[in-house]
Amino acid sequence: MKTIDELLHEGVEGKRVFVRADLNVPLDGTTITDDGRIRAVVPTVKALADAGARVVVASHLGRPKGAPDPAFSLAPAAARLGELLGTEVAFATDTVGDSATATVAGLVDGRVAVIENLRFNAGETSKDDAERGAFADRLAALADLYVGDGFGAVHRKHASVFDLPARLPHAAGYLIATEVGVLRKLTDDVQRPYVVALGGAKVSDKLGVIDHLLDKADRILIGGGMAYTFLKAQGHEVGISLLQEDQVPAVQDYLKRAEERGVEFVLPVDVLVSPEFPDLKTKAPAHPTTVAADAIPADEEGLDIGPETRKLYASKVADAGTVFWNGPMGVFEHPDYAEGTRAVAQALVDSPAFTVVGGGDSAAAVRILGFDEKAFGHISTGGGASLEYLEGKTLPGLAALEG
């Protein structure tokens, strides 16, 4: 895959460069609560602008239904990008309409514009190749070159990710090059012991990666809502905890296969429970109770791993050579249920291993809980993309850049 450095060497001065970024940041109204994904694309945008390119940045945000929705406008992200670049960033109020055309035409060398949310146009996410291609044609008219740098979207077969690179000379930005390099270390050049910590709500979201990792990992630590399906698979009562009953047979199969292959599956030995879900807005005290993982009351819900499990998981990470973590250990947004996630993050910080935080809620938790991002080997910007790569899947956005 061609790199942005090769593109810069060939010369980009005066050329319109379309940068497919991932500015899909969490918003509280119009306030950005975590700007990590915007900061991640700054090196690519700055390098192009400094080289005299006319940079057109595009992204999705949220899940609008193929039509404009003010709640999902990229205007706050564009403003923050300007602050991080230290320069004014123009903003187009549409994707391929009059505003986008005029905004791009008004760019001079070294300046940057952001066009509105790509998903405001149904062609971006369409499953119909012709509709998607027609939108890609209109996007291509805005640019001379394409740089893919939205790693969080490369697992999507969307117009700006998959179809557009086929229409323009293209290269990978710094972020994608970094992300792919890290993921190759997790698949082709693993330092052992290789420990994987998986959390999050649904076990179904992680089945593919678990299946693939049974041939790769030495230990798999399970937490979050998905842990209760594993505990149920072992025959334990899980009360009113999050449970995917239909996945129990698959989980039982994985546990059996792991034992046969010598892969250590580590499940919670204690959990924090409560009869009700905490209030995440007021953060009112929740007063959880700690119980053994095989003694969850029938009318209570598991919401975090307990203190003994935190110690256990830290010990399983301590001697690792490589650690990949994806998914919080509990409802980390509430202080009474954040300690499990904090403990795993701290274990990664303390470990001499090459540590990777696999994007999504895990990356958000690291920032929310106040960890220094530089204390980790890498914090990914794409949780879903990372998981699909580790599953061995072909990612459309990466395939397009290699074409």
Short mmCIF file of C-alpha atoms in Angstrom, two decimals:
data_model
loop_
_atom_site.label_atom_id
_atom_site.label_comp_id
_atom_site.label_asym_id
_atom_site.label_seq_id
_atom_site.Cartn_x
_atom_site.Cartn_y
_atom_site.Cartn_z
CA MET A 1 0.00 0.00 0.00
CA LYS A 2 1.33 3.41 -1.00
CA THR A 3 2.22 5.66 1.92
CA ILE A 4 1.57 9.33 2.42
CA ASP A 5 5.33 9.93 2.48
CA GLU A 6 5.53 8.62 -1.09
CA LEU A 7 2.67 10.91 -2.04
CA LEU A 8 4.41 13.90 -0.44
CA HIS A 9 7.65 13.03 -2.23
CA GLU A 10 5.82 13.09 -5.56
CA GLY A 11 4.43 16.52 -4.69
CA VAL A 12 0.99 17.66 -3.59
CA GLU A 13 1.32 21.45 -3.85
CA GLY A 14 -1.79 22.98 -5.35
CA LYS A 15 -3.58 19.64 -5.50
CA ARG A 16 -6.90 18.90 -3.83
CA VAL A 17 -6.37 15.98 -1.46
CA PHE A 18 -9.43 14.19 -0.08
CA VAL A 19 -8.64 12.82 3.40
CA ARG A 20 -11.11 10.21 4.64
CA ALA A 21 -10.73 10.73 8.38
CA ASP A 22 -12.61 9.33 11.35
CA LEU A 23 -14.04 12.30 13.22
CA ASN A 24 -16.78 10.17 14.78
CA VAL A 25 -16.37 11.65 18.24
CA PRO A 26 -18.80 11.44 21.17
CA LEU A 27 -20.88 14.59 21.65
CA ASP A 28 -22.85 16.02 24.53
CA GLY A 29 -25.04 18.33 22.49
CA THR A 30 -22.38 20.22 20.53
CA THR A 31 -19.62 19.61 23.07
CA ILE A 32 -16.99 17.00 22.18
CA THR A 33 -16.36 14.76 25.18
CA ASP A 34 -13.37 12.88 23.72
CA ASP A 35 -11.34 14.36 20.85
CA GLY A 36 -8.94 11.42 20.50
CA ARG A 37 -9.99 10.56 16.96
CA ILE A 38 -9.58 14.15 15.80
CA ARG A 39 -6.11 14.38 17.32
CA ALA A 40 -5.20 11.11 15.59
CA VAL A 41 -5.65 12.53 12.08
CA VAL A 42 -3.83 15.83 12.72
CA PRO A 43 -0.36 14.58 11.63
CA THR A 44 -1.68 13.55 8.21
CA VAL A 45 -3.68 16.72 7.64
CA LYS A 46 -0.84 18.95 8.83
CA ALA A 47 1.75 17.21 6.64
CA LEU A 48 -0.43 17.67 3.56
CA ALA A 49 -1.24 21.29 4.34
CA ASP A 50 2.40 22.11 5.11
CA ALA A 51 3.30 20.65 1.70
CA GLY A 52 0.89 23.05 -0.01
CA ALA A 53 -2.06 20.73 -0.61
CA ARG A 54 -5.64 21.93 -0.53
CA VAL A 55 -6.97 19.47 2.02
CA VAL A 56 -10.59 18.27 1.99
CA VAL A 57 -11.38 16.31 5.17
CA ALA A 58 -14.43 14.05 5.23
CA SER A 59 -15.92 11.73 7.83
CA HIS A 60 -19.07 10.19 9.22
CA LEU A 61 -20.47 10.87 12.67
CA GLY A 62 -23.08 8.71 14.36
CA ARG A 63 -25.84 6.95 12.48
CA PRO A 64 -28.05 9.48 10.69
CA LYS A 65 -30.47 7.80 8.32
CA GLY A 66 -29.11 9.02 4.99
CA ALA A 67 -30.41 12.57 5.42
CA PRO A 68 -29.20 15.74 7.18
CA ASP A 69 -29.69 15.74 10.95
CA PRO A 70 -28.30 18.67 12.99
CA ALA A 71 -27.62 16.35 15.94
CA PHE A 72 -24.91 14.62 13.87
CA SER A 73 -23.29 17.66 12.27
CA LEU A 74 -19.50 17.64 11.92
CA ALA A 75 -19.33 21.37 12.68
CA PRO A 76 -18.00 20.84 16.25
CA ALA A 77 -15.36 18.41 14.94
CA ALA A 78 -14.32 20.88 12.24
CA ALA A 79 -13.91 23.62 14.82
CA ARG A 80 -11.82 21.36 17.05
CA LEU A 81 -9.64 20.30 14.12
CA GLY A 82 -8.95 23.97 13.46
CA GLU A 83 -7.92 24.48 17.08
CA LEU A 84 -5.56 21.53 16.96
CA LEU A 85 -4.04 22.68 13.65
CA GLY A 86 -3.80 26.27 14.85
CA THR A 87 -5.50 27.57 11.73
CA GLU A 88 -8.96 28.34 10.43
CA VAL A 89 -10.73 25.37 8.89
CA ALA A 90 -13.49 26.04 6.38
CA PHE A 91 -16.71 24.07 6.78
CA ALA A 92 -19.12 22.99 4.05
CA THR A 93 -22.71 22.51 5.15
CA ASP A 94 -23.31 19.64 2.73
CA THR A 95 -21.34 16.72 1.28
CA VAL A 96 -21.40 17.10 -2.51
CA GLY A 97 -23.77 20.03 -3.01
CA ASP A 98 -23.29 23.74 -3.65
CA SER A 99 -21.65 24.44 -0.29
CA ALA A 100 -19.08 21.65 -0.68
CA THR A 101 -18.30 22.66 -4.25
CA ALA A 102 -17.87 26.34 -3.33
CA THR A 103 -15.90 25.62 -0.15
CA VAL A 104 -13.40 23.37 -1.94
CA ALA A 105 -13.13 25.81 -4.85
CA GLY A 106 -12.30 28.55 -2.35
CA LEU A 107 -9.35 26.71 -0.84
CA VAL A 108 -5.87 28.02 -1.47
CA ASP A 109 -2.64 26.08 -1.11
CA GLY A 110 -2.01 24.91 2.44
CA ARG A 111 -5.56 25.40 3.67
CA VAL A 112 -8.05 22.87 5.03
CA ALA A 113 -11.80 22.35 4.71
CA VAL A 114 -14.17 19.84 6.31
CA ILE A 115 -17.32 18.77 4.46
CA GLU A 116 -20.49 17.78 6.29
CA ASN A 117 -21.26 14.29 7.59
CA LEU A 118 -20.94 11.78 4.74
CA ARG A 119 -23.81 9.74 6.10
CA PHE A 120 -26.18 12.63 5.40
CA ASN A 121 -26.16 11.13 1.90
CA ALA A 122 -27.75 7.69 1.53
CA GLY A 123 -25.17 6.74 -1.10
CA GLU A 124 -22.41 6.57 1.52
CA THR A 125 -23.71 3.45 3.24
CA SER A 126 -25.87 1.97 0.47
CA LYS A 127 -25.62 -1.76 -0.17
CA ASP A 128 -26.38 -1.05 -3.83
CA ASP A 129 -23.08 -0.80 -5.73
CA ALA A 130 -24.48 1.63 -8.29
CA GLU A 131 -25.90 4.03 -5.71
CA ARG A 132 -22.69 3.92 -3.69
CA GLY A 133 -20.62 4.38 -6.84
CA ALA A 134 -22.65 7.40 -7.94
CA PHE A 135 -21.96 9.10 -4.62
CA ALA A 136 -18.26 8.20 -4.89
CA ASP A 137 -18.21 9.81 -8.36
CA ARG A 138 -19.50 13.07 -6.91
CA LEU A 139 -16.97 12.95 -4.07
CA ALA A 140 -14.18 12.27 -6.57
CA ALA A 141 -15.08 15.49 -8.38
CA LEU A 142 -13.94 17.40 -5.27
CA ALA A 143 -10.38 16.08 -5.35
CA ASP A 144 -7.28 15.09 -7.30
CA LEU A 145 -5.84 12.62 -4.76
CA TYR A 146 -7.17 10.42 -1.97
CA VAL A 147 -5.64 9.66 1.42
CA GLY A 148 -7.30 7.05 3.61
CA ASP A 149 -6.77 7.77 7.29
CA GLY A 150 -10.07 6.83 8.95
CA PHE A 151 -9.06 3.52 10.49
CA GLY A 152 -12.27 3.30 12.51
CA ALA A 153 -14.21 2.92 9.23
CA VAL A 154 -11.98 0.61 7.16
CA HIS A 155 -14.13 -2.43 7.97
CA ARG A 156 -17.08 -0.76 6.23
CA LYS A 157 -17.80 -1.14 2.51
CA HIS A 158 -18.87 2.49 2.21
CA ALA A 159 -18.52 4.88 -0.71
CA SER A 160 -15.83 7.11 0.81
CA VAL A 161 -13.90 4.13 2.20
CA PHE A 162 -14.13 1.49 -0.53
CA ASP A 163 -15.34 3.02 -3.80
CA LEU A 164 -13.63 6.41 -3.80
CA PRO A 165 -10.01 5.15 -3.69
CA ALA A 166 -10.66 3.28 -6.96
CA ARG A 167 -11.47 6.61 -8.61
CA LEU A 168 -8.40 8.60 -7.52
CA PRO A 169 -4.66 8.06 -7.02
CA HIS A 170 -4.51 6.98 -3.38
CA ALA A 171 -2.30 6.40 -0.37
CA ALA A 172 -2.57 5.50 3.31
CA GLY A 173 -2.25 8.24 5.91
CA TYR A 174 -0.02 8.09 8.96
CA LEU A 175 -2.77 6.80 11.26
CA ILE A 176 -3.72 3.85 9.10
CA ALA A 177 -0.06 2.96 8.54
CA THR A 178 0.48 2.98 12.31
CA GLU A 179 -2.66 0.96 13.06
CA VAL A 180 -1.82 -1.71 10.47
CA GLY A 181 1.75 -1.95 11.75
CA VAL A 182 0.49 -2.52 15.30
CA LEU A 183 -2.05 -5.13 14.23
CA ARG A 184 0.62 -7.03 12.35
CA LYS A 185 2.54 -7.22 15.62
CA LEU A 186 -0.54 -8.86 17.13
CA THR A 187 -0.81 -11.43 14.36
CA ASP A 188 2.57 -12.02 12.69
CA ASP A 189 5.20 -10.98 15.24
CA VAL A 190 3.75 -11.80 18.66
CA GLN A 191 5.93 -11.69 21.77
CA ARG A 192 4.72 -14.30 24.26
CA PRO A 193 2.94 -14.86 26.54
CA TYR A 194 0.17 -13.28 24.45
CA VAL A 195 -2.67 -12.14 26.72
CA VAL A 196 -6.03 -10.90 25.41
CA ALA A 197 -8.50 -9.11 27.69
CA LEU A 198 -12.02 -8.89 26.30
CA GLY A 199 -14.97 -7.05 27.81
CA GLY A 200 -17.96 -5.07 26.69
CA ALA A 201 -21.63 -5.86 26.64
CA LYS A 202 -22.27 -8.63 24.11
CA VAL A 203 -20.41 -11.88 23.73
CA SER A 204 -21.79 -12.14 20.18
CA ASP A 205 -19.65 -9.12 19.20
CA LYS A 206 -16.51 -11.00 20.20
CA LEU A 207 -17.21 -14.59 19.06
CA GLY A 208 -15.31 -14.20 15.80
CA VAL A 209 -12.19 -12.82 17.42
CA ILE A 210 -12.31 -15.42 20.20
CA ASP A 211 -12.55 -18.17 17.60
CA HIS A 212 -9.48 -16.81 15.78
CA LEU A 213 -7.50 -16.17 18.96
CA LEU A 214 -7.83 -19.76 20.13
CA ASP A 215 -4.96 -20.42 17.71
CA LYS A 216 -3.01 -17.30 18.71
CA ALA A 217 -3.39 -16.33 22.36
CA ASP A 218 -1.94 -17.93 25.47
CA ARG A 219 -4.52 -16.44 27.87
CA ILE A 220 -7.92 -14.85 27.36
CA LEU A 221 -9.39 -12.78 30.20
CA ILE A 222 -13.14 -12.15 30.11
CA GLY A 223 -15.02 -9.27 31.75
CA GLY A 224 -17.86 -6.86 31.15
CA GLY A 225 -21.42 -7.86 30.34
CA MET A 226 -20.21 -10.70 28.15
CA ALA A 227 -18.72 -12.45 31.20
CA TYR A 228 -22.16 -13.49 32.43
CA THR A 229 -22.80 -15.60 29.33
CA PHE A 230 -19.52 -17.38 30.09
CA LEU A 231 -20.51 -17.89 33.72
CA LYS A 232 -23.89 -19.22 32.60
CA ALA A 233 -22.08 -21.60 30.25
CA GLN A 234 -20.31 -22.98 33.30
CA GLY A 235 -23.65 -23.62 34.96
CA HIS A 236 -23.71 -20.64 37.33
CA GLU A 237 -26.68 -18.46 38.29
CA VAL A 238 -26.25 -14.95 36.82
CA GLY A 239 -29.39 -13.28 38.19
CA ILE A 240 -30.65 -10.43 36.03
CA SER A 241 -27.19 -9.80 34.55
CA LEU A 242 -26.79 -9.19 30.85
CA LEU A 243 -27.08 -12.60 29.23
CA GLN A 244 -27.15 -13.89 25.66
CA GLU A 245 -28.77 -17.25 26.28
CA ASP A 246 -28.56 -18.24 22.62
CA GLN A 247 -24.77 -17.93 22.72
CA VAL A 248 -24.27 -20.32 25.66
CA PRO A 249 -23.66 -23.40 23.44
CA ALA A 250 -21.04 -21.51 21.39
CA VAL A 251 -19.32 -20.34 24.55
CA GLN A 252 -19.29 -23.86 25.97
CA ASP A 253 -17.66 -25.02 22.76
CA TYR A 254 -14.97 -22.32 23.00
CA LEU A 255 -14.21 -23.20 26.59
CA LYS A 256 -13.82 -26.85 25.61
CA ARG A 257 -11.61 -26.06 22.62
CA ALA A 258 -9.47 -23.69 24.70
CA GLU A 259 -8.83 -26.44 27.24
CA GLU A 260 -7.88 -28.87 24.47
CA ARG A 261 -5.44 -26.37 22.95
CA GLY A 262 -3.89 -25.24 26.21
CA VAL A 263 -5.30 -21.72 26.01
CA GLU A 264 -6.08 -20.39 29.48
CA PHE A 265 -9.56 -18.88 29.75
CA VAL A 266 -9.77 -16.68 32.86
CA LEU A 267 -13.24 -15.73 34.12
CA PRO A 268 -14.27 -13.51 37.05
CA VAL A 269 -14.07 -15.09 40.50
CA ASP A 270 -16.09 -12.27 42.09
CA VAL A 271 -18.34 -9.48 40.83
CA LEU A 272 -20.06 -6.31 41.98
CA VAL A 273 -23.84 -6.68 41.93
CA SER A 274 -26.87 -4.48 42.46
CA PRO A 275 -30.63 -4.90 42.08
CA GLU A 276 -30.72 -1.91 39.74
CA PHE A 277 -28.64 -0.29 37.03
CA PRO A 278 -26.79 2.87 38.16
CA ASP A 279 -27.80 6.38 37.14
CA LEU A 280 -25.10 7.41 34.68
CA LYS A 281 -26.24 11.03 34.50
CA THR A 282 -26.29 11.98 38.16
CA LYS A 283 -23.62 9.42 39.17
CA ALA A 284 -25.59 8.93 42.40
CA PRO A 285 -23.96 6.39 44.77
CA ALA A 286 -24.96 2.86 43.75
CA HIS A 287 -23.88 0.90 46.88
CA PRO A 288 -22.95 -2.35 45.11
CA THR A 289 -22.31 -5.62 46.90
CA THR A 290 -19.38 -7.93 46.17
CA VAL A 291 -20.29 -11.61 45.73
CA ALA A 292 -18.52 -14.70 44.41
CA ALA A 293 -19.01 -15.17 40.68
CA ASP A 294 -20.89 -18.42 41.32
CA ALA A 295 -23.18 -16.81 43.91
CA ILE A 296 -24.95 -13.97 42.08
CA PRO A 297 -28.40 -13.46 43.65
CA ALA A 298 -31.32 -14.24 41.37
CA ASP A 299 -32.68 -10.69 41.62
CA GLU A 300 -29.38 -8.80 41.16
CA GLU A 301 -27.21 -7.78 38.22
CA GLY A 302 -23.46 -8.06 37.80
CA LEU A 303 -22.00 -4.67 36.85
CA ASP A 304 -18.23 -4.95 37.34
CA ILE A 305 -15.53 -7.46 38.18
CA GLY A 306 -14.72 -7.68 41.90
CA PRO A 307 -11.50 -6.96 43.83
CA GLU A 308 -10.19 -10.54 43.74
CA THR A 309 -10.75 -10.70 39.98
CA ARG A 310 -8.89 -7.41 39.55
CA LYS A 311 -5.88 -8.89 41.35
CA LEU A 312 -6.16 -12.11 39.34
CA TYR A 313 -6.30 -10.31 36.00
CA ALA A 314 -3.37 -8.06 36.93
CA SER A 315 -1.32 -11.15 37.76
CA LYS A 316 -2.18 -12.70 34.39
CA VAL A 317 -0.93 -9.58 32.60
CA ALA A 318 2.21 -9.06 34.70
CA ASP A 319 4.48 -11.48 32.83
CA ALA A 320 2.99 -10.97 29.35
CA GLY A 321 5.01 -10.19 26.25
CA THR A 322 2.01 -8.84 24.34
CA VAL A 323 -1.39 -7.64 25.61
CA PHE A 324 -4.45 -6.71 23.56
CA TRP A 325 -7.41 -5.24 25.43
CA ASN A 326 -10.82 -4.53 23.94
CA GLY A 327 -13.91 -3.75 26.02
CA PRO A 328 -14.43 -2.40 29.55
CA MET A 329 -14.74 -4.73 32.53
CA GLY A 330 -17.90 -3.07 33.85
CA VAL A 331 -20.06 0.04 33.71
CA PHE A 332 -16.99 2.27 33.92
CA GLU A 333 -19.02 5.42 33.29
CA HIS A 334 -20.17 5.23 36.93
CA PRO A 335 -17.48 5.62 39.60
CA ASP A 336 -18.81 2.72 41.68
CA TYR A 337 -18.27 0.34 38.75
CA ALA A 338 -15.10 1.77 37.22
CA GLU A 339 -12.50 -0.03 39.30
CA GLY A 340 -12.44 -3.22 37.23
CA THR A 341 -11.69 -1.31 34.06
CA ARG A 342 -9.21 0.89 35.91
CA ALA A 343 -7.42 -2.20 37.25
CA VAL A 344 -7.00 -3.72 33.79
CA ALA A 345 -5.76 -0.42 32.37
CA GLN A 346 -3.29 -0.08 35.27
CA ALA A 347 -2.10 -3.64 34.71
CA LEU A 348 -1.29 -2.75 31.11
CA VAL A 349 0.57 0.36 32.25
CA ASP A 350 2.58 -1.66 34.78
CA SER A 351 3.38 -4.48 32.36
CA PRO A 352 6.64 -4.52 30.37
CA ALA A 353 4.66 -6.03 27.49
CA PHE A 354 3.77 -4.42 24.18
CA THR A 355 0.27 -3.21 25.09
CA VAL A 356 -2.55 -2.34 22.71
CA VAL A 357 -5.86 -0.77 23.71
CA GLY A 358 -8.32 -1.82 21.02
CA GLY A 359 -10.29 1.37 20.47
CA GLY A 360 -13.96 2.04 21.19
CA ASP A 361 -15.04 2.13 24.83
CA SER A 362 -11.65 0.88 25.99
CA ALA A 363 -9.90 3.92 24.49
CA ALA A 364 -12.57 6.21 25.92
CA ALA A 365 -12.19 4.61 29.36
CA VAL A 366 -8.43 5.18 29.34
CA ARG A 367 -8.99 8.90 28.80
CA ILE A 368 -11.99 9.25 31.12
CA LEU A 369 -10.16 7.48 33.94
CA GLY A 370 -7.21 9.83 33.57
CA PHE A 371 -4.46 7.55 32.26
CA ASP A 372 -1.52 8.95 30.32
CA GLU A 373 -2.02 7.69 26.76
CA LYS A 374 1.75 7.48 26.30
CA ALA A 375 1.88 4.78 29.00
CA PHE A 376 0.39 2.29 26.52
CA GLY A 377 2.11 0.83 23.50
CA HIS A 378 -0.76 1.88 21.24
CA ILE A 379 -4.34 3.09 21.60
CA SER A 380 -6.34 2.19 18.52
CA THR A 381 -8.95 4.51 17.02
CA GLY A 382 -11.03 1.63 15.70
CA GLY A 383 -12.45 -1.04 17.98
CA GLY A 384 -14.57 -2.77 15.35
CA ALA A 385 -11.87 -2.57 12.70
CA SER A 386 -9.25 -3.94 15.10
CA LEU A 387 -11.44 -6.90 16.03
CA GLU A 388 -12.24 -7.76 12.42
CA TYR A 389 -8.55 -7.59 11.49
CA LEU A 390 -7.73 -9.95 14.36
CA GLU A 391 -10.50 -12.26 13.13
CA GLY A 392 -8.55 -12.57 9.88
CA LYS A 393 -11.17 -10.77 7.81
CA THR A 394 -10.38 -8.68 4.74
CA LEU A 395 -11.16 -5.06 5.56
CA PRO A 396 -12.67 -3.24 2.54
CA GLY A 397 -10.94 0.07 3.27
CA LEU A 398 -7.51 -1.52 3.51
CA ALA A 399 -8.10 -3.65 0.41
CA ALA A 400 -9.05 -0.50 -1.51
CA LEU A 401 -5.83 1.26 -0.51
CA GLU A 402 -3.79 -1.76 -1.59
CA GLY A 403 -5.47 -1.81 -4.99
#
